[in-house]
Amino acid sequence: MNRDKAKRQVKTLLNHGLLLIIGLAWIYPFLWMISASFKDQNEFFKNKLGLIPQNPTFDNVTRIWEKAHFNTYFINTVIVTFFAVFLVLIMTMLAGYAMGRYNFVGKKVVMMVFMSSIAIPLVSTIIPTYEVIKSMKLVGTKLGLILAQAGGAHVIFLLLFSSFFEQIPGELEEAAKVDGCNFFRTFFNIMMPLTKPIATTVVIMETIWAWNAFMLPLVLTLNNPSSRTLAVGLYAFKGENTVDWTGIAAGGVIAVIPIILLFICLQKYFVEGIAGAVKS
């Protein structure tokens, strides 16, 4: 009996040790980026793989924040991400409500069109998107970037909302009609509060995609650097012959910290939303 218990303990220790090694290997690049952001250029090249800076400095952070206009890029990214997430959330929530609660002519065809759009590569939509934004005379503006980011089918979010609304009992809508609620009042006062887990999941996922978007912001802000986002601003640290590694590391830390904080604050609802979607 003691031998079996000892075997289980050894097995548990081995499993935990293996998971610890995998976890350290997984998180090492992030720790290295943080460490590199506090090193000067000389120390960076002398001690590339070390995680503890010998002479920590905040010069890289202050340099890119002020001289490299990262303060402007950060504000631009916050504005574009906030309004893009807001538009995507409202559009997919309303579309998911219609697809999940109502039967109409051509519903299956519409759903098939949405599903087939998943197979379309994002790169192939850049030129049409640019032409649309150009025709609206919004190239190089934050409004144009917001509309470009919020555009698209966002099929995953649509399916999450559609699956969620489909599972809600019809008695809620019938009771709302008896109380004199119209379509919009039923949606906003009764249905929308129920979508908190799914909506939080959508907010987190869309925030990550919009915050880290590179290709669309790069194309749409070529003629106006003041409208660039953080991802495009980081690209500027790579020259033809030289690369500012410590600047890139400091910029990466600035760019990733808000996303980490957002996920930490909303992870409970994110897990609930994913679990609810899978269950549905």
PDB file of N, CA and C in Angstrom, residues 216-275:
ATOM      1  N   LEU A 216      -3.631  45.991 -41.607  1.00  0.00           N
ATOM      2  CA  LEU A 216      -4.581  47.057 -41.952  1.00  0.00           C
ATOM      3  C   LEU A 216      -4.116  48.433 -41.466  1.00  0.00           C
ATOM      4  N   PRO A 217      -3.701  48.569 -40.196  1.00  0.00           N
ATOM      5  CA  PRO A 217      -3.196  49.878 -39.762  1.00  0.00           C
ATOM      6  C   PRO A 217      -1.979  50.342 -40.553  1.00  0.00           C
ATOM      7  N   LEU A 218      -1.121  49.402 -40.946  1.00  0.00           N
ATOM      8  CA  LEU A 218       0.059  49.777 -41.723  1.00  0.00           C
ATOM      9  C   LEU A 218      -0.337  50.350 -43.075  1.00  0.00           C
ATOM     10  N   VAL A 219      -1.266  49.690 -43.758  1.00  0.00           N
ATOM     11  CA  VAL A 219      -1.686  50.140 -45.091  1.00  0.00           C
ATOM     12  C   VAL A 219      -2.451  51.450 -45.016  1.00  0.00           C
ATOM     13  N   LEU A 220      -3.313  51.572 -44.010  1.00  0.00           N
ATOM     14  CA  LEU A 220      -4.190  52.739 -43.947  1.00  0.00           C
ATOM     15  C   LEU A 220      -3.527  53.980 -43.349  1.00  0.00           C
ATOM     16  N   THR A 221      -2.366  53.824 -42.733  1.00  0.00           N
ATOM     17  CA  THR A 221      -1.712  54.984 -42.109  1.00  0.00           C
ATOM     18  C   THR A 221      -0.357  55.308 -42.731  1.00  0.00           C
ATOM     19  N   LEU A 222      -0.100  54.792 -43.922  1.00  0.00           N
ATOM     20  CA  LEU A 222       1.184  55.064 -44.574  1.00  0.00           C
ATOM     21  C   LEU A 222       1.387  56.561 -44.820  1.00  0.00           C
ATOM     22  N   ASN A 223       0.315  57.248 -45.172  1.00  0.00           N
ATOM     23  CA  ASN A 223       0.438  58.677 -45.493  1.00  0.00           C
ATOM     24  C   ASN A 223       0.205  59.590 -44.288  1.00  0.00           C
ATOM     25  N   ASN A 224      -0.022  58.978 -43.110  1.00  0.00           N
ATOM     26  CA  ASN A 224      -0.272  59.797 -41.918  1.00  0.00           C
ATOM     27  C   ASN A 224       0.272  59.082 -40.681  1.00  0.00           C
ATOM     28  N   PRO A 225       1.571  59.221 -40.395  1.00  0.00           N
ATOM     29  CA  PRO A 225       2.174  58.524 -39.241  1.00  0.00           C
ATOM     30  C   PRO A 225       1.541  58.879 -37.907  1.00  0.00           C
ATOM     31  N   SER A 226       0.911  60.033 -37.797  1.00  0.00           N
ATOM     32  CA  SER A 226       0.322  60.430 -36.516  1.00  0.00           C
ATOM     33  C   SER A 226      -0.886  59.578 -36.135  1.00  0.00           C
ATOM     34  N   SER A 227      -1.412  58.797 -37.081  1.00  0.00           N
ATOM     35  CA  SER A 227      -2.557  57.928 -36.799  1.00  0.00           C
ATOM     36  C   SER A 227      -2.145  56.479 -36.595  1.00  0.00           C
ATOM     37  N   ARG A 228      -0.854  56.219 -36.538  1.00  0.00           N
ATOM     38  CA  ARG A 228      -0.372  54.849 -36.387  1.00  0.00           C
ATOM     39  C   ARG A 228      -0.740  54.274 -35.022  1.00  0.00           C
ATOM     40  N   THR A 229      -0.810  52.942 -34.985  1.00  0.00           N
ATOM     41  CA  THR A 229      -1.051  52.229 -33.738  1.00  0.00           C
ATOM     42  C   THR A 229       0.263  51.659 -33.215  1.00  0.00           C
ATOM     43  N   LEU A 230       0.215  51.014 -32.060  1.00  0.00           N
ATOM     44  CA  LEU A 230       1.428  50.496 -31.437  1.00  0.00           C
ATOM     45  C   LEU A 230       2.128  49.458 -32.303  1.00  0.00           C
ATOM     46  N   ALA A 231       1.350  48.567 -32.908  1.00  0.00           N
ATOM     47  CA  ALA A 231       1.959  47.516 -33.729  1.00  0.00           C
ATOM     48  C   ALA A 231       2.734  48.100 -34.893  1.00  0.00           C
ATOM     49  N   VAL A 232       2.197  49.118 -35.537  1.00  0.00           N
ATOM     50  CA  VAL A 232       2.887  49.770 -36.644  1.00  0.00           C
ATOM     51  C   VAL A 232       4.065  50.585 -36.124  1.00  0.00           C
ATOM     52  N   GLY A 233       3.906  51.202 -34.963  1.00  0.00           N
ATOM     53  CA  GLY A 233       4.998  51.965 -34.383  1.00  0.00           C
ATOM     54  C   GLY A 233       6.191  51.093 -34.036  1.00  0.00           C
ATOM     55  N   LEU A 234       5.951  49.862 -33.579  1.00  0.00           N
ATOM     56  CA  LEU A 234       7.044  48.937 -33.288  1.00  0.00           C
ATOM     57  C   LEU A 234       7.821  48.583 -34.544  1.00  0.00           C
ATOM     58  N   TYR A 235       7.118  48.498 -35.650  1.00  0.00           N
ATOM     59  CA  TYR A 235       7.766  48.137 -36.921  1.00  0.00           C
ATOM     60  C   TYR A 235       8.804  49.177 -37.326  1.00  0.00           C
ATOM     61  N   ALA A 236       8.620  50.412 -36.892  1.00  0.00           N
ATOM     62  CA  ALA A 236       9.537  51.483 -37.268  1.00  0.00           C
ATOM     63  C   ALA A 236      10.909  51.323 -36.616  1.00  0.00           C
ATOM     64  N   PHE A 237      11.011  50.490 -35.577  1.00  0.00           N
ATOM     65  CA  PHE A 237      12.303  50.294 -34.923  1.00  0.00           C
ATOM     66  C   PHE A 237      13.224  49.371 -35.716  1.00  0.00           C
ATOM     67  N   LYS A 238      12.707  48.772 -36.771  1.00  0.00           N
ATOM     68  CA  LYS A 238      13.523  47.901 -37.607  1.00  0.00           C
ATOM     69  C   LYS A 238      13.923  48.664 -38.868  1.00  0.00           C
ATOM     70  N   GLY A 239      15.190  49.012 -38.951  1.00  0.00           N
ATOM     71  CA  GLY A 239      15.691  49.712 -40.124  1.00  0.00           C
ATOM     72  C   GLY A 239      16.244  48.750 -41.161  1.00  0.00           C
ATOM     73  N   GLU A 240      16.823  49.307 -42.224  1.00  0.00           N
ATOM     74  CA  GLU A 240      17.378  48.469 -43.274  1.00  0.00           C
ATOM     75  C   GLU A 240      18.657  47.769 -42.816  1.00  0.00           C
ATOM     76  N   ASN A 241      19.458  48.449 -41.992  1.00  0.00           N
ATOM     77  CA  ASN A 241      20.746  47.893 -41.583  1.00  0.00           C
ATOM     78  C   ASN A 241      20.857  47.660 -40.083  1.00  0.00           C
ATOM     79  N   THR A 242      20.032  48.293 -39.309  1.00  0.00           N
ATOM     80  CA  THR A 242      20.102  48.158 -37.858  1.00  0.00           C
ATOM     81  C   THR A 242      18.719  47.884 -37.272  1.00  0.00           C
ATOM     82  N   VAL A 243      18.724  47.292 -36.090  1.00  0.00           N
ATOM     83  CA  VAL A 243      17.482  47.012 -35.367  1.00  0.00           C
ATOM     84  C   VAL A 243      17.656  47.472 -33.922  1.00  0.00           C
ATOM     85  N   ASP A 244      16.747  48.288 -33.452  1.00  0.00           N
ATOM     86  CA  ASP A 244      16.776  48.771 -32.070  1.00  0.00           C
ATOM     87  C   ASP A 244      16.075  47.742 -31.184  1.00  0.00           C
ATOM     88  N   TRP A 245      16.839  46.721 -30.755  1.00  0.00           N
ATOM     89  CA  TRP A 245      16.235  45.609 -30.027  1.00  0.00           C
ATOM     90  C   TRP A 245      15.681  46.044 -28.677  1.00  0.00           C
ATOM     91  N   THR A 246      16.429  46.872 -27.948  1.00  0.00           N
ATOM     92  CA  THR A 246      15.946  47.307 -26.635  1.00  0.00           C
ATOM     93  C   THR A 246      14.706  48.194 -26.773  1.00  0.00           C
ATOM     94  N   GLY A 247      14.641  48.984 -27.842  1.00  0.00           N
ATOM     95  CA  GLY A 247      13.447  49.792 -28.093  1.00  0.00           C
ATOM     96  C   GLY A 247      12.251  48.924 -28.424  1.00  0.00           C
ATOM     97  N   ILE A 248      12.477  47.877 -29.233  1.00  0.00           N
ATOM     98  CA  ILE A 248      11.395  46.951 -29.570  1.00  0.00           C
ATOM     99  C   ILE A 248      10.902  46.227 -28.314  1.00  0.00           C
ATOM    100  N   ALA A 249      11.846  45.822 -27.454  1.00  0.00           N
ATOM    101  CA  ALA A 249      11.460  45.135 -26.215  1.00  0.00           C
ATOM    102  C   ALA A 249      10.635  46.044 -25.315  1.00  0.00           C
ATOM    103  N   ALA A 250      11.079  47.304 -25.173  1.00  0.00           N
ATOM    104  CA  ALA A 250      10.326  48.247 -24.333  1.00  0.00           C
ATOM    105  C   ALA A 250       8.950  48.520 -24.930  1.00  0.00           C
ATOM    106  N   GLY A 251       8.886  48.679 -26.240  1.00  0.00           N
ATOM    107  CA  GLY A 251       7.591  48.889 -26.889  1.00  0.00           C
ATOM    108  C   GLY A 251       6.681  47.683 -26.774  1.00  0.00           C
ATOM    109  N   GLY A 252       7.265  46.484 -26.850  1.00  0.00           N
ATOM    110  CA  GLY A 252       6.469  45.273 -26.688  1.00  0.00           C
ATOM    111  C   GLY A 252       5.872  45.159 -25.299  1.00  0.00           C
ATOM    112  N   VAL A 253       6.650  45.547 -24.285  1.00  0.00           N
ATOM    113  CA  VAL A 253       6.133  45.521 -22.907  1.00  0.00           C
ATOM    114  C   VAL A 253       4.970  46.496 -22.761  1.00  0.00           C
ATOM    115  N   ILE A 254       5.139  47.706 -23.311  1.00  0.00           N
ATOM    116  CA  ILE A 254       4.064  48.702 -23.240  1.00  0.00           C
ATOM    117  C   ILE A 254       2.812  48.202 -23.947  1.00  0.00           C
ATOM    118  N   ALA A 255       3.006  47.499 -25.060  1.00  0.00           N
ATOM    119  CA  ALA A 255       1.860  47.045 -25.857  1.00  0.00           C
ATOM    120  C   ALA A 255       1.134  45.863 -25.226  1.00  0.00           C
ATOM    121  N   VAL A 256       1.871  45.002 -24.523  1.00  0.00           N
ATOM    122  CA  VAL A 256       1.257  43.765 -24.045  1.00  0.00           C
ATOM    123  C   VAL A 256       0.653  43.888 -22.653  1.00  0.00           C
ATOM    124  N   ILE A 257       1.141  44.812 -21.833  1.00  0.00           N
ATOM    125  CA  ILE A 257       0.649  44.922 -20.459  1.00  0.00           C
ATOM    126  C   ILE A 257      -0.857  45.206 -20.394  1.00  0.00           C
ATOM    127  N   PRO A 258      -1.426  46.144 -21.184  1.00  0.00           N
ATOM    128  CA  PRO A 258      -2.882  46.372 -21.106  1.00  0.00           C
ATOM    129  C   PRO A 258      -3.704  45.133 -21.431  1.00  0.00           C
ATOM    130  N   ILE A 259      -3.249  44.323 -22.388  1.00  0.00           N
ATOM    131  CA  ILE A 259      -3.981  43.112 -22.741  1.00  0.00           C
ATOM    132  C   ILE A 259      -3.949  42.111 -21.590  1.00  0.00           C
ATOM    133  N   ILE A 260      -2.796  41.972 -20.952  1.00  0.00           N
ATOM    134  CA  ILE A 260      -2.682  41.057 -19.818  1.00  0.00           C
ATOM    135  C   ILE A 260      -3.592  41.502 -18.670  1.00  0.00           C
ATOM    136  N   LEU A 261      -3.592  42.780 -18.375  1.00  0.00           N
ATOM    137  CA  LEU A 261      -4.444  43.296 -17.300  1.00  0.00           C
ATOM    138  C   LEU A 261      -5.924  43.094 -17.630  1.00  0.00           C
ATOM    139  N   LEU A 262      -6.292  43.323 -18.889  1.00  0.00           N
ATOM    140  CA  LEU A 262      -7.683  43.114 -19.298  1.00  0.00           C
ATOM    141  C   LEU A 262      -8.100  41.666 -19.095  1.00  0.00           C
ATOM    142  N   PHE A 263      -7.245  40.739 -19.518  1.00  0.00           N
ATOM    143  CA  PHE A 263      -7.587  39.327 -19.393  1.00  0.00           C
ATOM    144  C   PHE A 263      -7.669  38.908 -17.929  1.00  0.00           C
ATOM    145  N   ILE A 264      -6.748  39.415 -17.097  1.00  0.00           N
ATOM    146  CA  ILE A 264      -6.781  39.071 -15.673  1.00  0.00           C
ATOM    147  C   ILE A 264      -8.084  39.541 -15.032  1.00  0.00           C
ATOM    148  N   CYS A 265      -8.529  40.743 -15.393  1.00  0.00           N
ATOM    149  CA  CYS A 265      -9.743  41.302 -14.808  1.00  0.00           C
ATOM    150  C   CYS A 265     -11.003  40.596 -15.286  1.00  0.00           C
ATOM    151  N   LEU A 266     -10.986  40.094 -16.530  1.00  0.00           N
ATOM    152  CA  LEU A 266     -12.206  39.537 -17.111  1.00  0.00           C
ATOM    153  C   LEU A 266     -12.129  38.033 -17.366  1.00  0.00           C
ATOM    154  N   GLN A 267     -11.095  37.367 -16.853  1.00  0.00           N
ATOM    155  CA  GLN A 267     -10.912  35.952 -17.175  1.00  0.00           C
ATOM    156  C   GLN A 267     -12.068  35.091 -16.665  1.00  0.00           C
ATOM    157  N   LYS A 268     -12.668  35.476 -15.525  1.00  0.00           N
ATOM    158  CA  LYS A 268     -13.789  34.707 -14.983  1.00  0.00           C
ATOM    159  C   LYS A 268     -14.929  34.644 -15.990  1.00  0.00           C
ATOM    160  N   TYR A 269     -15.299  35.794 -16.542  1.00  0.00           N
ATOM    161  CA  TYR A 269     -16.393  35.842 -17.504  1.00  0.00           C
ATOM    162  C   TYR A 269     -15.986  35.204 -18.832  1.00  0.00           C
ATOM    163  N   PHE A 270     -14.703  35.310 -19.169  1.00  0.00           N
ATOM    164  CA  PHE A 270     -14.216  34.686 -20.403  1.00  0.00           C
ATOM    165  C   PHE A 270     -14.389  33.170 -20.346  1.00  0.00           C
ATOM    166  N   VAL A 271     -14.000  32.570 -19.222  1.00  0.00           N
ATOM    167  CA  VAL A 271     -14.142  31.119 -19.054  1.00  0.00           C
ATOM    168  C   VAL A 271     -15.615  30.728 -19.067  1.00  0.00           C
ATOM    169  N   GLU A 272     -16.449  31.505 -18.400  1.00  0.00           N
ATOM    170  CA  GLU A 272     -17.891  31.220 -18.388  1.00  0.00           C
ATOM    171  C   GLU A 272     -18.473  31.302 -19.788  1.00  0.00           C
ATOM    172  N   GLY A 273     -18.041  32.296 -20.564  1.00  0.00           N
ATOM    173  CA  GLY A 273     -18.558  32.461 -21.918  1.00  0.00           C
ATOM    174  C   GLY A 273     -18.159  31.305 -22.820  1.00  0.00           C
ATOM    175  N   ILE A 274     -16.886  30.888 -22.750  1.00  0.00           N
ATOM    176  CA  ILE A 274     -16.432  29.761 -23.557  1.00  0.00           C
ATOM    177  C   ILE A 274     -17.128  28.482 -23.137  1.00  0.00           C
ATOM    178  N   ALA A 275     -17.260  28.266 -21.832  1.00  0.00           N
ATOM    179  CA  ALA A 275     -17.931  27.057 -21.337  1.00  0.00           C
ATOM    180  C   ALA A 275     -19.394  27.030 -21.772  1.00  0.00           C
TER     181      ALA A 275
END
